[in-house]
C-alpha cells in the first residue's frame, strides 16, 4: 500500500496535527486515508497543519520555507527526502543555526539591512525565523516592527521581493472572494488588514503599508505562538493621496487617488463578506492603520456583526491603561485623582480615553466625573464646547470642556495642570522642555507617555523626559528608546505599544472562536498586563514587563480573554476547557524543528547511500 511511488516513493509524510496527525504515528491505513484526504482536497503544496511532503520532491524540501531545516536535516532525512548531496556535509542543530543568525544579523549596521536579512530568513526557513524572533524580542522587535518597519514601508517599492500577504485592489471589486482564493492557506484564522492611509505616524503610504500587517502578524506568531499559516496580512489598495508616491516610479500600488464615499464603503463591505465566505464567520479581522475618519466608522459598523477589532483604538487603549494602572503604584493615586491631558484626539487618544473612562467607572466613579477628568487637544487646540459645530466630530464631543478656547499646548499644560500627559499626535517634539518642566513643577511624579511612532514622530525622547523633570517622570514611549543615565542611576523606560496586547487577544479569540470582541476583553488585557509588572520593573523606570516576557503576558491575556468569551456566551468552540492554560498551550506553534520522517511505518525500498555507520533507523528501513 505504501509503495505507491506517487505518494511514498520518495518518502514521507510529515503530517503535523489536525486531520492528519494520526498518520505520523498510527497505522498505514490511517496514514493512507489522511493522505487521500490531502490529495482529495488538492493540497499539493505545503499548507496548513496537513503537510504531505511526499508530494514535495527533492530540492523542493529545501526551497519550501515551511519544510526547510537547512543543515539541520539529518543524514536519514537527506537520504530519504532525496536531498542528500544538495547540502554540505555538516549537520547543525537549530541552536547552532540560531547562533549563526545572530552573527549574521549583527554584521549589518543599517536597521533596514537587518530587516532584509530577517525577511530573507522568513522566506528561507520559517521555523528558524520565528524561533529567532521569539527568543530575541528585545533586539529584533525594533527591526520587524516599529521603528524599522516604518522605513521598510517607506522603501517598500525598492525592497519588495516575495509575497508575504495578499493585495486586494479596488479593481478586484466584485471578485474579492476569487482573489482571496488565491491565498494558498485553507485555514486562516486571523487577518490583519490596512488600507495604508495612516501608517504609524508617517501618513498615507498606500500599498506600501503592507509592511505593517506583515510585522503585526509576525508578532502574532513570535509573541503568542499563533501558527503562521493561520495568519494572513492584507492590504486593501484603494489608491493613495500621497502625491510623492503617485509620482514615484517605484510605487507598487494602484496609481490613483483614494476611492472614497459609497464606493469605498461597498468595497470594504465586499471584503468583509469575502473573508467570511472564504474562512468562516469567526475569522478574526484586525483593522490596522486606517485613516481616522474610517477607523471609528468601521469599528462601529462591524463590531457586532464580525469578529473584529481596531488595534489602534482598542489595542493601544489597553496598553496605555495597563501603564496607567502601573503608574498608580508609584504615584499612590487612583484614576479619579488624576487629571489627564491628551495631545492628539484621534484613534489612539480617544481609544485610550474611552477605556480610562471604563476603568474609572469600574472603580465606582460616575461617568460624568470620569469624562470631566479628561482634557483633549487636537490640531486646533483644546477641545471646548465653544468650538464651531462640525469641528467636534464623532467621539471628540465627549471630551469637550466648557473652557475658553486655547491653542498653545504650553499654555494649556500650565492652565490645566494635568498629572498625566499622553501624546498620540504623530507630532515630533510636541512636548517641549518647557512643557516637561511644567509637568515636573506641578507633580512629584509626572506621568508622560510619548506614544507616537516611529521614533522620529515621538512627542519627546526618553532623554528629554528625564532631563527636564529631574528624572522624576514616569515615562513610556510607543517606540523603544535606549536607557537614560542620570547621575549614578540608569532608567530603562518601557515601551507603551499595543504589541503587548494584540497577540494575546488574538490567541484567545481564535482559539475560542469568539463571535464578537467586546471592549471588556481589552480591559481584561490591560489588567493582565498590569499584573505582570514587578516592583523591579518599576524600580528600573518601566511601567511594563521586559519585552522578553511578552510571551508569558500574551498567554495570560489569552486565558483572560478565553474566560471572558465563555462567561459571556461569545465562544463557539465547545466544550469549554477546564484547564484553559493547557488547552491554549496545546494549540501553540512549535518553534522547534519536527521530524521530516515517519517513525513507525514500513517504508518502501529506495536507493540507499551508505555514508557513515548505519543508524538503527536506516538499518530498519533497509
Ligand atoms: N504606541 C502605540 O501602541 C500606538 C501609537 N500610535 C501612534 O499614535 C500616533 C497617532 O495615531 P492615531 O491616533 O491613530 O492618528 P489620528 O490621525 O487618528 O490622530 C492624530 C491626532 O493628533 C492630532 N494632532 C495632529 N497634530 C497635532 C498637534 N500639533 N497638536 C495636537 N494634536 C495634533 C490630530 O488632530 P485632528 O483631529 O485635528 O486632525 C488627531 O486628533 C501615530 O504616530 C501612531 O503611530 C497609534 C496606535 C498605537
Ligand atoms: C503601534 C501602532 O499600531 C501604530 O503606531 O499604529
Ligand atoms: Mg497601528
XYZ file of C-alpha atoms and ligand atoms in Angstrom:
677
model
C 0.000 0.000 0.000
C 2.750 2.386 0.914
C 4.899 1.534 -2.007
C 2.946 3.761 -4.364
C 5.714 5.920 -5.667
C 3.469 8.903 -6.229
C 2.669 9.047 -2.557
C 5.502 7.452 -0.739
C 8.189 6.722 -3.238
C 10.483 9.385 -2.022
C 9.077 9.102 1.399
C 7.388 10.581 3.571
C 4.571 12.098 5.415
C 5.258 14.866 7.718
C 1.699 15.371 8.789
C 1.724 17.533 11.854
C -1.585 17.987 13.583
C -5.218 18.231 12.683
C -6.827 15.657 10.485
C -3.640 14.006 9.507
C -1.972 13.898 12.880
C -2.603 10.225 13.245
C -0.618 9.471 10.153
C 2.692 10.216 11.741
C 2.290 7.607 14.395
C -0.627 5.376 13.541
C -1.350 2.603 11.144
C -0.575 2.676 7.460
C -4.312 2.578 6.772
C -4.920 5.698 8.815
C -1.961 7.345 7.205
C -3.186 6.428 3.802
C -6.635 7.842 4.370
C -5.168 11.101 5.608
C -3.056 11.245 2.503
C -6.081 10.554 0.396
C -7.789 13.430 2.184
C -4.889 15.732 1.404
C -4.964 14.698 -2.212
C -8.728 14.940 -2.490
C -8.597 18.435 -1.099
C -5.987 19.285 -3.620
C -3.224 20.089 -1.149
C -0.343 19.610 -3.437
C 1.660 22.176 -1.585
C 2.755 22.598 1.958
C -0.261 24.172 3.568
C -1.870 24.336 6.971
C -1.310 21.699 9.579
C -1.656 18.979 6.990
C 1.715 18.677 5.419
C 2.418 15.882 2.997
C 5.980 16.249 1.875
C 5.630 13.006 -0.022
C 4.246 15.293 -2.664
C 7.172 17.635 -2.333
C 10.215 16.242 -4.037
C 13.932 16.585 -3.542
C 15.195 20.114 -3.621
C 11.716 21.495 -3.023
C 12.121 20.456 0.605
C 14.890 22.995 0.837
C 13.099 25.595 -1.251
C 9.936 25.467 0.818
C 10.380 27.709 3.890
C 7.885 25.659 5.857
C 9.775 22.402 5.306
C 13.308 23.688 5.100
C 15.624 22.995 8.023
C 18.849 23.879 6.276
C 21.775 21.912 7.609
C 19.578 20.531 10.384
C 18.245 17.823 8.070
C 19.682 14.591 9.440
C 21.547 12.138 7.276
C 18.500 9.918 7.247
C 16.237 12.761 6.214
C 18.635 13.865 3.495
C 18.685 10.412 2.030
C 15.043 9.635 2.345
C 13.878 13.035 1.112
C 16.178 12.922 -1.879
C 18.234 15.937 -0.880
C 21.438 14.142 0.003
C 24.322 15.899 -1.694
C 22.408 19.130 -2.175
C 23.882 20.481 1.028
C 27.371 20.452 2.511
C 28.349 17.564 4.749
C 27.958 19.381 8.044
C 24.959 18.748 10.295
C 23.784 21.543 12.557
C 21.316 21.793 15.366
C 18.703 24.525 15.347
C 20.592 26.084 18.262
C 23.768 26.287 16.166
C 21.767 27.845 13.367
C 20.378 30.427 15.791
C 23.909 31.408 16.783
C 24.745 31.914 13.141
C 21.609 34.024 12.625
C 22.737 36.250 15.470
C 26.182 36.705 13.985
C 24.708 37.322 10.546
C 22.146 39.919 11.613
C 24.678 41.737 13.778
C 27.045 42.114 10.849
C 24.621 44.656 9.401
C 24.778 48.122 10.860
C 21.809 49.605 8.977
C 18.447 48.586 10.510
C 16.905 48.255 7.040
C 19.576 45.714 6.093
C 18.788 43.767 9.257
C 15.124 43.898 8.202
C 16.035 42.497 4.788
C 18.120 39.739 6.342
C 15.189 38.719 8.553
C 12.792 38.910 5.656
C 15.065 36.579 3.674
C 15.279 34.213 6.630
C 11.469 34.205 6.796
C 11.374 33.266 3.107
C 14.010 30.597 3.548
C 13.323 28.841 6.845
C 10.101 29.809 8.583
C 10.602 27.901 11.817
C 14.103 29.228 12.305
C 12.882 32.784 11.631
C 10.111 32.587 14.195
C 12.272 30.924 16.823
C 14.990 33.531 16.271
C 12.446 36.338 16.609
C 10.678 34.902 19.618
C 13.920 34.319 21.534
C 15.379 37.747 20.740
C 12.395 40.059 21.072
C 14.319 42.929 22.582
C 16.851 43.053 19.750
C 14.627 42.097 16.841
C 11.254 43.688 17.578
C 12.646 47.139 16.664
C 13.542 45.638 13.278
C 10.429 43.703 12.237
C 8.239 46.274 13.983
C 8.485 49.934 14.951
C 10.642 51.834 14.156
C 12.321 49.969 11.279
C 9.105 48.604 9.786
C 8.165 52.238 9.106
C 11.277 52.676 6.997
C 10.599 49.351 5.283
C 7.157 50.649 4.304
C 8.651 53.890 3.006
C 11.105 51.861 0.884
C 8.591 49.142 0.032
C 8.776 49.638 -3.742
C 12.531 49.215 -3.596
C 12.728 46.187 -1.316
C 9.659 44.188 -2.375
C 10.692 40.595 -3.144
C 8.193 37.857 -2.435
C 4.563 37.796 -1.344
C 4.067 37.804 2.394
C 0.451 38.862 2.170
C -2.458 39.495 -0.132
C -3.121 42.669 -2.142
C -6.791 43.242 -2.854
C -7.173 46.258 -5.118
C -10.205 48.336 -5.926
C -10.058 46.866 -9.434
C -10.912 43.498 -7.867
C -14.324 44.703 -6.698
C -16.961 42.146 -7.495
C -14.270 39.428 -7.365
C -12.650 39.815 -3.975
C -13.565 36.262 -2.987
C -11.780 34.930 -6.091
C -8.651 36.887 -5.185
C -8.804 35.534 -1.659
C -8.971 32.001 -3.014
C -5.503 32.545 -4.449
C -4.042 32.658 -0.956
C -2.726 29.115 -0.581
C -3.642 28.560 3.058
C -7.036 26.954 3.664
C -7.166 27.505 7.417
C -6.566 31.200 8.058
C -7.876 32.242 11.463
C -6.542 35.818 11.798
C -6.296 38.607 9.255
C -4.601 41.944 9.776
C -5.769 44.446 7.183
C -4.781 48.007 6.347
C -5.690 50.413 3.592
C -2.403 52.188 4.236
C -3.887 55.619 4.895
C -2.191 56.245 8.269
C 0.900 54.094 8.520
C 2.330 54.699 12.013
C 2.760 58.471 12.156
C 4.121 58.523 8.596
C 0.859 59.314 6.860
C -0.595 57.824 3.691
C 1.721 55.153 2.284
C -0.904 53.365 0.181
C 0.009 49.796 -0.758
C 3.464 50.228 0.807
C 1.665 49.842 4.121
C 1.848 46.049 3.648
C 4.863 46.023 5.984
C 2.532 46.770 8.904
C 0.183 43.745 8.711
C 3.187 41.569 7.894
C 5.012 42.852 11.004
C 1.937 42.650 13.243
C 1.225 39.058 12.241
C 4.871 38.061 12.660
C 4.334 39.157 16.262
C 1.163 37.040 16.480
C 3.426 34.033 15.993
C 6.560 35.172 17.801
C 4.777 36.664 20.841
C 1.702 34.474 21.177
C 2.582 31.273 19.339
C -0.226 31.556 16.789
C 0.656 29.303 13.862
C 1.961 31.235 10.864
C -0.327 29.511 8.386
C -3.301 30.783 10.405
C -2.278 34.400 9.794
C -2.943 36.447 6.668
C -1.684 40.024 6.112
C -3.823 42.026 3.675
C -3.642 45.426 2.025
C -6.864 46.723 0.553
C -5.478 49.034 -2.104
C -7.890 51.822 -2.967
C -5.169 54.213 -4.153
C -3.242 56.862 -2.259
C -3.434 60.607 -1.820
C 0.313 60.779 -1.274
C 1.490 62.817 -4.250
C 5.119 61.746 -3.790
C 4.092 58.111 -4.140
C 1.823 58.766 -7.099
C 4.778 60.358 -8.858
C 7.317 57.774 -7.706
C 8.238 55.326 -10.500
C 8.988 52.727 -7.804
C 5.476 52.875 -6.298
C 3.898 49.420 -6.472
C 0.273 50.185 -5.627
C -2.680 51.456 -7.635
C -1.613 54.755 -9.146
C -4.742 56.746 -8.427
C -6.261 58.962 -5.765
C -8.061 57.157 -2.949
C -11.531 55.893 -3.647
C -13.889 57.459 -1.111
C -17.530 57.553 -0.154
C -20.083 54.951 -1.078
C -17.803 53.068 -3.484
C -15.134 52.686 -0.804
C -17.628 51.534 1.791
C -19.163 48.995 -0.594
C -15.677 47.703 -1.352
C -14.891 47.186 2.334
C -18.302 45.521 2.817
C -17.472 43.118 -0.002
C -14.072 42.463 1.553
C -15.604 41.584 4.923
C -18.118 39.262 3.281
C -15.391 37.604 1.213
C -13.345 36.897 4.360
C -16.288 35.163 5.975
C -17.138 33.220 2.835
C -13.546 32.048 2.438
C -12.530 31.428 6.046
C -15.683 31.372 8.149
C -17.740 33.670 10.350
C -15.343 33.739 13.287
C -12.243 34.746 11.364
C -10.524 37.469 13.345
C -10.133 40.693 11.342
C -7.736 43.197 12.916
C -8.051 46.693 11.412
C -4.725 48.476 11.416
C -3.589 51.952 10.427
C -6.723 53.071 8.646
C -7.347 56.808 8.476
C -9.078 58.232 11.494
C -12.399 59.003 9.774
C -12.729 55.400 8.569
C -11.303 53.610 11.612
C -14.054 54.666 14.013
C -16.807 54.203 11.431
C -15.750 50.666 10.562
C -15.347 49.680 14.188
C -18.868 50.872 14.956
C -20.247 49.300 11.796
C -18.684 45.847 12.039
C -18.003 45.175 15.710
C -21.322 43.420 16.352
C -21.542 41.523 13.090
C -17.956 40.353 12.593
C -15.142 39.117 14.788
C -13.145 42.324 14.539
C -11.273 44.959 16.481
C -9.304 48.078 15.705
C -5.825 47.765 17.136
C -5.018 51.480 17.022
C -8.141 52.315 19.006
C -8.620 49.290 21.270
C -5.194 47.622 21.456
C -3.492 50.941 22.163
C -6.106 51.744 24.772
C -5.324 48.532 26.645
C -1.566 49.004 26.686
C -1.845 52.618 27.827
C -4.375 51.791 30.541
C -2.084 48.984 31.750
C 0.715 51.560 32.046
C -1.631 53.878 33.925
C -2.605 51.093 36.325
C 1.103 50.507 36.974
C 1.709 54.242 37.437
C -0.759 54.293 40.326
C 1.651 52.088 42.243
C 4.224 54.893 42.051
C 2.028 57.959 42.470
C -0.171 56.349 45.116
C -3.191 57.948 43.394
C -6.305 56.376 41.950
C -7.636 57.236 38.490
C -10.156 59.674 39.885
C -7.304 61.658 41.464
C -5.670 62.085 38.077
C -6.293 64.881 35.604
C -5.484 63.617 32.117
C -4.419 65.693 29.132
C -4.198 64.064 25.716
C -2.170 65.714 22.956
C -3.987 64.271 19.962
C -7.654 63.405 19.720
C -7.557 60.608 17.172
C -7.775 56.832 17.176
C -5.158 56.214 19.849
C -6.086 59.119 22.136
C -9.846 58.582 22.010
C -9.387 54.827 22.352
C -7.285 55.282 25.490
C -9.572 57.933 26.957
C -12.676 55.784 26.409
C -11.033 52.841 28.183
C -9.821 55.088 31.025
C -13.444 56.153 31.467
C -14.494 52.482 31.633
C -11.718 51.763 34.133
C -12.833 54.705 36.309
C -16.463 53.620 36.163
C -15.302 50.140 37.218
C -13.701 51.857 40.247
C -17.062 53.384 41.150
C -16.653 56.834 39.573
C -19.690 58.268 37.767
C -19.376 58.524 34.008
C -19.799 62.326 34.127
C -16.998 62.675 36.650
C -14.820 60.365 34.584
C -15.251 62.482 31.452
C -14.652 65.641 33.452
C -11.137 64.430 34.329
C -10.023 64.083 30.729
C -8.923 67.021 28.593
C -8.006 66.670 24.970
C -6.145 68.712 22.369
C -6.335 68.272 18.604
C -4.572 70.183 15.853
C -6.729 73.253 16.584
C -6.140 73.229 20.336
C -8.166 72.316 23.401
C -11.486 70.600 22.738
C -14.063 73.042 24.081
C -17.822 73.265 23.858
C -17.427 76.653 22.214
C -15.976 75.038 19.091
C -17.794 75.562 15.813
C -20.417 72.917 15.014
C -18.784 70.204 12.925
C -15.277 70.640 14.340
C -16.091 68.282 17.225
C -16.881 65.266 15.145
C -17.652 61.811 16.469
C -16.075 60.781 19.702
C -14.331 64.107 20.387
C -17.536 65.676 21.633
C -17.473 63.638 24.868
C -14.230 65.308 25.898
C -15.064 68.925 25.036
C -14.901 71.155 28.088
C -16.681 74.313 28.996
C -13.452 76.256 28.842
C -12.101 79.240 26.984
C -10.506 78.224 23.669
C -6.749 77.665 23.876
C -4.408 76.650 21.065
C -0.916 76.596 22.575
C -0.005 73.331 24.304
C 2.438 75.013 26.698
C -0.309 77.361 27.877
C -2.806 74.507 28.083
C -0.490 72.436 30.297
C 0.055 75.471 32.538
C -3.678 76.123 32.800
C -4.983 72.542 33.185
C -2.139 71.250 35.415
C -2.510 67.621 34.312
C -0.988 64.765 36.293
C -0.900 62.622 33.182
C 0.162 63.879 29.733
C -0.341 61.452 26.854
C 0.926 62.164 23.338
C -0.693 60.441 20.353
C -0.360 63.197 17.788
C 2.384 61.956 15.427
C 3.894 65.394 16.067
C 7.605 65.089 16.856
C 8.896 67.300 19.655
C 5.423 68.466 20.697
C 6.419 68.016 24.350
C 8.897 70.842 24.635
C 11.339 71.149 27.535
C 9.079 73.876 28.929
C 6.041 71.557 28.910
C 8.039 68.809 30.612
C 9.342 71.250 33.236
C 5.811 72.475 33.911
C 4.709 68.867 34.400
C 7.554 68.429 36.901
C 6.707 71.697 38.697
C 3.106 70.571 39.196
C 3.700 66.916 40.113
C 6.049 64.953 42.333
C 5.877 62.149 39.792
C 4.536 63.439 36.457
C 3.246 60.737 34.099
C 4.269 61.343 30.481
C 3.595 58.965 27.595
C 5.004 59.805 24.158
C 3.172 57.133 22.209
C 3.635 58.263 18.622
C 5.520 56.021 16.212
C 8.010 55.583 14.752
C 10.766 57.058 16.922
C 11.083 60.095 14.648
C 7.484 61.063 15.498
C 7.694 60.730 19.290
C 6.427 63.792 21.182
C 9.703 63.751 23.128
C 12.618 61.427 23.633
C 13.182 59.488 26.831
C 16.279 61.562 27.488
C 14.337 64.827 27.167
C 11.657 63.499 29.503
C 14.124 62.520 32.251
C 16.375 65.545 31.874
C 13.574 68.108 32.109
C 11.884 66.554 35.128
C 14.894 65.842 37.371
C 14.294 62.191 36.437
C 11.022 62.227 38.378
C 8.994 61.445 35.255
C 7.095 58.180 34.875
C 7.705 57.739 31.184
C 6.876 55.381 28.371
C 7.040 55.597 24.595
C 5.477 53.856 21.599
C 8.852 53.074 20.012
C 11.873 51.927 22.000
C 14.394 54.395 23.406
C 17.800 53.434 24.778
C 18.320 53.583 28.552
C 18.955 57.038 30.024
C 21.714 57.636 32.563
C 21.074 60.406 35.090
C 23.700 60.783 37.812
C 24.520 57.323 39.041
C 21.157 55.825 38.059
C 20.148 54.337 34.728
C 16.494 54.335 33.663
C 15.023 51.779 31.287
C 11.758 53.249 30.012
C 9.124 50.753 28.925
C 7.523 50.552 25.514
C 3.857 51.510 25.625
C 2.958 49.692 22.469
C -0.079 47.635 21.547
C 2.304 44.729 20.781
C 1.835 43.811 24.451
C -1.868 43.330 23.774
C -2.977 42.200 20.332
C -1.089 38.873 20.141
C -2.661 37.603 23.375
C -6.117 38.906 22.494
C -5.746 37.272 19.065
C -4.773 33.928 20.592
C -7.737 33.884 22.988
C -10.174 34.991 20.308
C -9.194 32.493 17.625
C -8.913 29.524 19.982
C -12.358 30.158 21.442
C -13.878 31.000 18.061
C -15.233 34.203 19.577
C -18.027 35.815 17.511
C -17.579 39.425 18.555
C -14.974 41.192 20.636
C -16.319 43.397 23.424
C -14.309 46.267 24.942
C -14.304 44.279 28.163
C -11.695 41.969 26.633
C -9.330 44.919 26.257
C -9.874 45.985 29.847
C -9.084 42.424 30.897
C -5.964 42.529 28.710
C -4.906 45.793 30.380
C -5.346 44.296 33.835
C -3.468 41.118 32.919
C -0.587 43.181 31.560
C -0.526 45.452 34.599
C -0.489 42.377 36.869
C 2.711 41.332 35.191
C 4.600 44.441 36.220
C 7.047 43.631 39.029
C 8.435 46.120 41.573
C 11.807 45.553 39.879
C 10.347 46.831 36.563
C 9.121 49.970 38.262
C 12.458 50.349 40.043
C 14.306 50.399 36.725
C 11.890 53.005 35.352
C 9.492 50.853 33.350
C 5.720 50.582 33.574
C 5.837 47.380 31.582
C 7.457 43.980 32.000
C 10.571 43.322 29.901
C 9.882 42.586 26.246
C 11.358 39.119 26.726
C 8.372 38.233 28.884
C 5.719 39.208 26.330
C 5.094 35.560 25.507
C 4.034 34.924 29.099
C 1.997 38.124 29.088
C 0.265 37.024 25.880
C -0.635 33.667 27.423
C -2.160 35.326 30.491
C -4.106 37.747 28.304
C -5.318 34.834 26.169
C -6.501 32.999 29.292
C -8.380 36.129 30.445
C -9.945 36.542 27.006
C -10.886 32.849 26.928
C -12.655 33.097 30.286
C -14.454 36.231 29.139
C -15.549 34.538 25.895
C -17.105 31.574 27.721
C -18.578 33.627 30.555
C -20.354 35.895 28.073
C -21.533 33.272 25.598
C -19.245 34.636 22.889
C -17.261 31.453 22.248
C -18.132 28.956 19.562
C -15.550 26.289 20.417
C -17.094 23.752 22.752
C -16.876 22.186 25.251
C -15.380 24.878 27.435
C -11.922 23.729 28.504
C -11.409 23.405 32.238
C -7.645 23.868 32.234
C -7.537 26.876 29.925
C -3.783 27.366 30.031
C -3.056 23.808 28.979
C -5.781 23.925 26.338
C -4.259 27.082 24.835
C -0.724 25.736 25.102
C -1.739 22.621 23.208
C -2.695 24.808 20.250
C 0.539 26.746 20.003
C 3.073 26.752 17.230
C 6.101 24.550 17.706
C 9.189 26.712 17.184
C 11.432 23.650 17.128
C 12.010 21.508 14.086
C 9.833 18.483 13.760
C 10.928 15.271 12.161
C 10.564 15.097 8.428
C 10.324 11.340 8.585
C 7.732 8.919 9.839
C 8.992 6.732 12.605
C 6.633 3.806 12.685
C 5.866 2.911 9.125
C 7.245 0.217 6.942
C 8.980 2.136 4.234
C 9.348 1.293 0.625
C 12.749 0.227 -0.561
C 14.680 3.061 -2.022
C 18.152 3.808 -3.238
C 20.380 3.876 -0.222
C 23.708 5.580 0.063
C 25.849 4.480 2.921
C 27.985 7.359 4.072
C 28.572 6.599 7.696
C 27.837 3.962 10.279
C 24.298 2.930 9.954
C 21.887 4.335 12.443
C 19.271 1.914 13.756
C 16.683 3.853 11.817
C 18.443 3.457 8.484
C 19.031 -0.173 9.265
C 15.353 -0.569 9.897
C 14.496 0.938 6.528
C 16.770 -1.424 4.730
N 2.132 53.262 20.899
C 1.178 52.628 20.267
O 0.879 51.435 20.541
C 0.421 53.334 19.205
C 0.845 54.519 18.722
N 0.133 55.153 17.750
C 0.716 56.368 17.213
O -0.070 57.480 17.597
C 0.016 58.451 16.579
C -1.392 58.896 16.229
O -2.122 57.802 15.730
P -3.703 57.908 15.589
O -4.329 58.351 16.834
O -4.159 56.651 15.018
O -3.813 59.048 14.476
P -5.014 60.011 14.197
O -4.749 60.624 12.885
O -6.295 59.311 14.423
O -4.882 61.120 15.338
C -3.878 62.080 15.398
C -4.380 63.180 16.282
O -3.347 64.096 16.535
C -3.867 65.399 16.375
N -2.761 66.308 16.089
C -2.010 66.407 14.976
N -1.076 67.354 15.130
C -1.249 67.864 16.365
C -0.622 68.879 17.108
N 0.379 69.589 16.593
N -1.062 69.157 18.354
C -2.077 68.443 18.896
N -2.723 67.468 18.224
C -2.313 67.186 16.983
C -4.878 65.280 15.264
O -5.751 66.385 15.276
P -7.049 66.473 14.326
O -8.041 65.514 14.945
O -7.488 67.879 14.429
O -6.607 66.054 12.973
C -5.528 63.970 15.660
O -6.535 64.186 16.606
C 0.776 57.815 15.412
O 2.084 58.250 15.443
C 0.728 56.350 15.713
O 1.871 55.687 15.241
C -1.036 54.664 17.269
C -1.503 53.481 17.711
C -0.776 52.683 18.675
C 1.757 50.655 17.091
C 0.739 51.008 16.145
O -0.202 50.271 15.945
C 0.834 52.257 15.443
O 1.730 53.046 15.716
O -0.001 52.485 14.577
Mg -1.242 50.754 14.147
